[in-house]
Amino acid sequence: MLRELPEKISTHIDALVDEMEDTFEKSLPTYADLAREAKKDIRELLKNLALLTSGFLAGEEMDREELYAFARMLGRNRSLQNIPFGDLVRAVFMVENIIWKRIVPEIHERDLSLEDWASIVYLQNELNSNLIAALSASYLETKDEMINRQLRELHGLLEVGRVIVSTTDLDRVFRQILEVATGIMQNPMGAVYLIGRDGDELELVSQVGLSPPWMRGRRIDLARSLLSEAIKEKAPVTAVGDRLKGLALPTPAKKGKVVSVLSCPIMEDDRPIGGLELYDVKPRVYDRLDMALL
């Protein structure tokens, strides 16, 4: 009945997703406030959702478990977890409405029977019931996991505070901060830096997961680090992929190379004295909770 629809949707997928993003920006403030990296991540999900939806409505054979698994993946996505569930459901229906705009011209060209219309409505209802049910289950499960994570974060912060008040050993304090940060954020690597006396260099004072020469005492130009941006902003910043070009990046102790960095300045009386950086060999999207914690 609508067999050609998936191919047509695929041909115009970028323009279609542009329309979806524009609709979200205007109608969903919780989406509009997301970081650029999160929106980039969501864009790929929208492409897959549009192709899956069009294929389903075209009557393509699809394993219901595959559809359910895709919806569960959406619910677990960290970028989407920043959007309230009600807005997420609205977004699903917005996607479907935009796709229907593409379907209507197809329908007008054909003389559909009542049975054909009934089939389309049935497929639409089945699609929605599967998507929303799986999305709801995985979204709530992930929220529970995030609550447990926040409890671990609180414990970690209390432990850091205990160390700070019980010792004057800065090396131990830096190490404790680093271990808690990498553990909470689940990063395999990280480092603490202090700004040199001239203000142009960073000195590495503690690290985990890095290999020589990225050891204690190593110096790098402040201007060639993401920390320079974090210090200017006086807030955590993150960068992935091409945004890291030209920066001095450490070498992992294990295989791979650094492709994502999260930088957080260390302040003393509103004056920057250094910073903490977390590294990963995988692209990472950090949510507002991550940034607020650091």
Coordinates of C-alpha atoms in Angstrom, one line a residue:
M1 CA 0.0 0.0 0.0
L2 CA 2.8 2.4 0.9
R3 CA 5.7 0.3 -0.1
E4 CA 7.7 3.2 -1.6
L5 CA 7.5 5.3 1.5
P6 CA 10.7 4.2 3.3
E7 CA 12.8 4.8 0.2
K8 CA 11.3 8.3 -0.2
I9 CA 11.8 9.1 3.5
S10 CA 15.4 7.8 3.3
T11 CA 16.1 10.1 0.3
H12 CA 15.0 13.2 2.2
I13 CA 16.0 12.1 5.7
D14 CA 18.3 15.0 6.5
A15 CA 15.6 17.6 5.5
L16 CA 13.0 15.7 7.4
V17 CA 15.2 15.6 10.6
D18 CA 15.9 19.3 10.1
E19 CA 12.1 19.9 10.3
M20 CA 11.8 17.7 13.4
E21 CA 14.6 19.6 15.2
D22 CA 13.1 23.0 14.2
T23 CA 9.7 21.8 15.6
F24 CA 11.4 20.6 18.9
E25 CA 13.2 23.9 19.3
K26 CA 10.0 25.9 19.0
S27 CA 7.7 23.5 21.0
L28 CA 9.9 21.8 23.6
P29 CA 11.9 24.2 25.8
T30 CA 13.5 21.2 27.5
Y31 CA 15.0 20.2 24.2
A32 CA 16.0 23.7 23.2
D33 CA 18.1 24.0 26.4
L34 CA 20.2 20.9 25.7
A35 CA 23.9 21.1 24.9
R36 CA 25.0 21.0 21.3
E37 CA 26.6 17.5 21.7
A38 CA 23.3 16.1 23.1
K39 CA 21.3 17.5 20.2
K40 CA 23.8 15.9 17.8
D41 CA 23.3 12.6 19.5
I42 CA 19.5 12.9 19.3
R43 CA 19.7 13.8 15.6
E44 CA 21.0 10.3 14.8
L45 CA 18.2 8.8 16.9
L46 CA 15.6 10.8 15.0
K47 CA 17.0 9.5 11.7
N48 CA 16.6 5.9 12.9
L49 CA 13.2 6.6 14.4
A50 CA 11.9 8.2 11.1
L51 CA 13.1 5.2 9.0
L52 CA 11.7 2.7 11.4
T53 CA 8.3 4.5 11.6
S54 CA 8.0 4.8 7.9
G55 CA 8.9 1.2 7.3
F56 CA 6.4 0.1 9.9
L57 CA 3.6 2.1 8.4
A58 CA 4.5 0.8 5.0
G59 CA 3.8 -2.7 6.2
E60 CA 7.3 -4.0 6.2
E61 CA 7.9 -7.2 8.1
M62 CA 9.6 -6.2 11.4
D63 CA 10.3 -8.3 14.4
R64 CA 8.2 -6.8 17.3
E65 CA 11.1 -7.5 19.6
E66 CA 13.4 -5.4 17.4
L67 CA 10.9 -2.5 17.6
Y68 CA 10.7 -2.9 21.4
A69 CA 14.5 -3.1 21.7
F70 CA 14.9 0.2 19.8
A71 CA 12.3 2.0 22.0
R72 CA 14.1 0.7 25.1
M73 CA 17.4 2.0 23.7
L74 CA 15.7 5.4 23.3
G75 CA 14.5 5.4 26.9
R76 CA 18.0 4.6 28.2
N77 CA 19.8 7.3 26.1
R78 CA 21.5 9.8 28.4
S79 CA 20.7 12.8 26.1
L80 CA 17.0 11.9 26.2
Q81 CA 17.1 11.4 29.9
N82 CA 17.5 15.2 30.2
I83 CA 14.0 15.6 28.7
P84 CA 10.9 15.0 31.0
F85 CA 9.0 11.9 30.0
G86 CA 5.9 13.8 29.0
D87 CA 7.9 16.0 26.6
L88 CA 9.5 12.8 25.2
V89 CA 6.1 11.3 24.4
R90 CA 5.1 14.6 22.8
A91 CA 8.3 14.4 20.7
V92 CA 7.4 10.9 19.5
F93 CA 4.0 12.2 18.2
M94 CA 5.6 15.2 16.6
V95 CA 7.9 12.9 14.7
E96 CA 4.9 10.9 13.5
N97 CA 3.0 14.0 12.5
I98 CA 5.9 15.2 10.4
I99 CA 6.1 11.8 8.7
W100 CA 2.3 11.8 8.1
K101 CA 2.8 15.0 6.1
R102 CA 4.9 12.9 3.7
I103 CA 2.4 10.1 3.7
V104 CA -0.7 12.1 2.9
P105 CA 0.3 13.0 -0.7
E106 CA 0.9 9.3 -1.2
I107 CA -2.5 8.5 0.1
H108 CA -4.2 11.1 -2.1
E109 CA -2.7 9.5 -5.2
R110 CA -4.4 6.2 -4.4
D111 CA -8.0 5.1 -4.1
L112 CA -7.8 3.4 -0.7
S113 CA -10.6 1.2 0.5
L114 CA -12.0 1.3 4.0
E115 CA -10.0 -1.9 4.7
D116 CA -6.8 0.0 3.7
W117 CA -7.6 2.8 6.0
A118 CA -8.4 0.4 8.8
S119 CA -5.0 -1.3 8.2
I120 CA -3.1 2.1 8.4
V121 CA -4.9 3.1 11.6
Y122 CA -4.2 -0.4 13.1
L123 CA -0.5 -0.1 12.2
Q124 CA -0.3 3.4 13.7
N125 CA -1.9 2.3 17.0
E126 CA 0.3 -0.8 17.2
L127 CA 3.4 1.3 16.5
N128 CA 2.5 3.8 19.2
S129 CA 1.6 1.2 21.8
N130 CA 4.9 -0.6 21.3
L131 CA 7.0 2.6 21.3
I132 CA 5.4 4.2 24.3
A133 CA 5.3 1.0 26.4
A134 CA 9.0 0.2 25.9
L135 CA 10.0 3.9 26.1
S136 CA 8.3 4.2 29.5
A137 CA 9.7 1.1 31.0
S138 CA 13.4 1.8 30.1
Y139 CA 13.1 5.5 30.8
L140 CA 11.9 4.9 34.4
E141 CA 14.4 2.1 34.9
T142 CA 17.2 4.5 33.9
K143 CA 15.8 7.2 36.2
D144 CA 16.1 4.7 39.1
E145 CA 19.7 4.0 38.1
M146 CA 20.4 7.7 38.1
I147 CA 19.0 8.1 41.6
N148 CA 21.3 5.3 42.8
R149 CA 24.1 7.0 41.1
Q150 CA 23.4 10.3 42.9
L151 CA 23.6 8.4 46.2
R152 CA 27.0 7.1 45.2
E153 CA 28.0 10.7 44.2
L154 CA 26.9 12.0 47.6
H155 CA 29.0 9.3 49.3
G156 CA 32.0 10.2 47.1
L157 CA 31.7 13.9 47.9
L158 CA 31.5 13.2 51.6
E159 CA 34.6 11.0 51.4
V160 CA 36.5 13.8 49.6
G161 CA 35.3 16.3 52.3
R162 CA 36.5 13.9 55.0
V163 CA 40.0 13.6 53.4
I164 CA 40.3 17.4 53.0
V165 CA 39.6 18.1 56.6
S166 CA 41.7 15.3 57.9
T167 CA 45.0 16.0 56.1
T168 CA 47.3 18.7 54.8
D169 CA 48.7 16.4 52.2
L170 CA 47.6 18.0 48.9
D171 CA 48.8 15.0 46.9
R172 CA 46.3 12.8 48.8
V173 CA 43.5 15.3 48.4
F174 CA 44.1 15.6 44.6
R175 CA 44.2 11.8 44.3
Q176 CA 41.0 11.4 46.2
I177 CA 39.2 14.1 44.1
L178 CA 40.4 12.3 40.9
E179 CA 39.4 8.9 42.0
V180 CA 36.0 10.0 43.1
A181 CA 35.4 12.0 39.8
T182 CA 36.6 9.2 37.5
G183 CA 34.5 6.6 39.5
I184 CA 31.3 8.7 39.5
M185 CA 31.6 9.7 35.8
Q186 CA 32.9 6.2 34.8
N187 CA 35.9 7.7 33.0
P188 CA 39.0 5.5 32.6
M189 CA 41.4 8.5 32.8
G190 CA 41.8 11.8 34.4
A191 CA 44.3 14.4 35.7
V192 CA 44.5 17.3 38.1
Y193 CA 46.5 20.4 37.0
L194 CA 47.7 23.5 38.7
I195 CA 48.4 26.8 37.0
G196 CA 52.1 27.8 37.0
R197 CA 53.4 31.0 38.5
D198 CA 53.6 32.7 35.2
G199 CA 49.9 31.9 34.4
D200 CA 50.7 30.4 31.0
E201 CA 51.4 26.8 31.9
L202 CA 49.6 23.9 33.6
E203 CA 51.5 21.5 35.8
L204 CA 50.2 17.9 36.2
V205 CA 50.0 17.1 39.9
S206 CA 47.9 13.9 39.9
Q207 CA 46.7 11.4 37.2
V208 CA 45.0 8.1 36.7
G209 CA 45.0 5.9 33.6
L210 CA 47.7 7.9 31.7
S211 CA 51.0 6.8 30.4
P212 CA 54.4 8.5 30.2
P213 CA 55.2 11.3 29.7
W214 CA 51.9 12.3 31.2
M215 CA 53.1 11.9 34.7
R216 CA 53.4 14.2 37.8
G217 CA 55.4 17.3 36.9
R218 CA 54.6 17.4 33.2
R219 CA 53.9 20.9 31.9
I220 CA 51.7 22.0 29.0
D221 CA 50.7 25.3 27.6
L222 CA 47.4 26.5 29.1
A223 CA 46.3 27.8 25.7
R224 CA 46.6 24.3 24.3
S225 CA 44.2 22.8 26.8
L226 CA 40.5 22.7 27.1
L227 CA 40.9 24.0 30.7
S228 CA 41.7 27.4 29.2
E229 CA 38.1 27.6 28.0
A230 CA 36.7 26.2 31.3
I231 CA 38.8 28.8 33.2
K232 CA 37.4 31.6 31.1
E233 CA 33.8 30.3 31.6
K234 CA 34.4 29.5 35.3
A235 CA 32.4 26.4 34.7
P236 CA 32.8 22.8 33.3
V237 CA 33.1 22.5 29.6
T238 CA 33.2 19.4 27.3
A239 CA 34.5 18.7 23.9
V240 CA 34.4 15.7 21.5
G241 CA 36.1 14.8 18.2
D242 CA 37.0 17.8 16.0
R243 CA 36.7 20.3 18.9
L244 CA 39.8 18.7 20.3
K245 CA 42.0 19.4 17.3
G246 CA 45.1 21.4 18.2
L247 CA 44.9 20.6 21.9
A248 CA 47.6 18.8 23.9
L249 CA 46.0 15.5 24.8
P250 CA 47.4 12.8 27.0
T251 CA 48.2 9.2 26.0
P252 CA 46.1 6.5 27.6
A253 CA 47.9 3.8 29.5
K254 CA 45.8 1.3 27.6
K255 CA 45.1 1.2 23.8
G256 CA 43.2 3.9 22.0
K257 CA 43.3 7.7 21.9
V258 CA 41.5 10.4 23.7
V259 CA 38.3 11.5 21.8
S260 CA 36.3 13.3 24.5
V261 CA 37.3 15.6 27.4
L262 CA 35.5 17.1 30.3
S263 CA 37.3 20.0 31.9
C264 CA 36.4 21.7 35.2
P265 CA 38.3 24.6 36.8
I266 CA 39.5 24.6 40.4
M267 CA 38.7 28.0 41.9
E268 CA 40.0 29.7 45.1
D269 CA 38.0 32.8 46.1
D270 CA 36.7 33.2 42.5
R271 CA 40.3 32.9 41.2
P272 CA 41.3 29.9 39.0
I273 CA 44.2 28.0 40.4
G274 CA 44.0 24.9 38.2
G275 CA 41.6 22.3 37.0
L276 CA 40.4 18.7 36.7
E277 CA 40.1 16.9 33.4
L278 CA 38.4 13.6 32.6
Y279 CA 39.3 11.7 29.4
D280 CA 37.7 8.9 27.5
V281 CA 38.6 6.9 24.3
K282 CA 34.9 6.9 23.4
P283 CA 32.7 9.8 22.5
R284 CA 30.8 11.0 25.6
V285 CA 27.8 13.2 26.1
Y286 CA 27.7 14.7 29.6
D287 CA 24.3 15.8 31.0
R288 CA 23.6 18.8 33.3
L289 CA 23.8 16.6 36.4
D290 CA 27.4 15.7 35.5
M291 CA 28.3 19.3 34.9
A292 CA 26.6 20.4 38.1
L293 CA 28.4 17.8 40.2
L294 CA 31.8 18.8 39.0

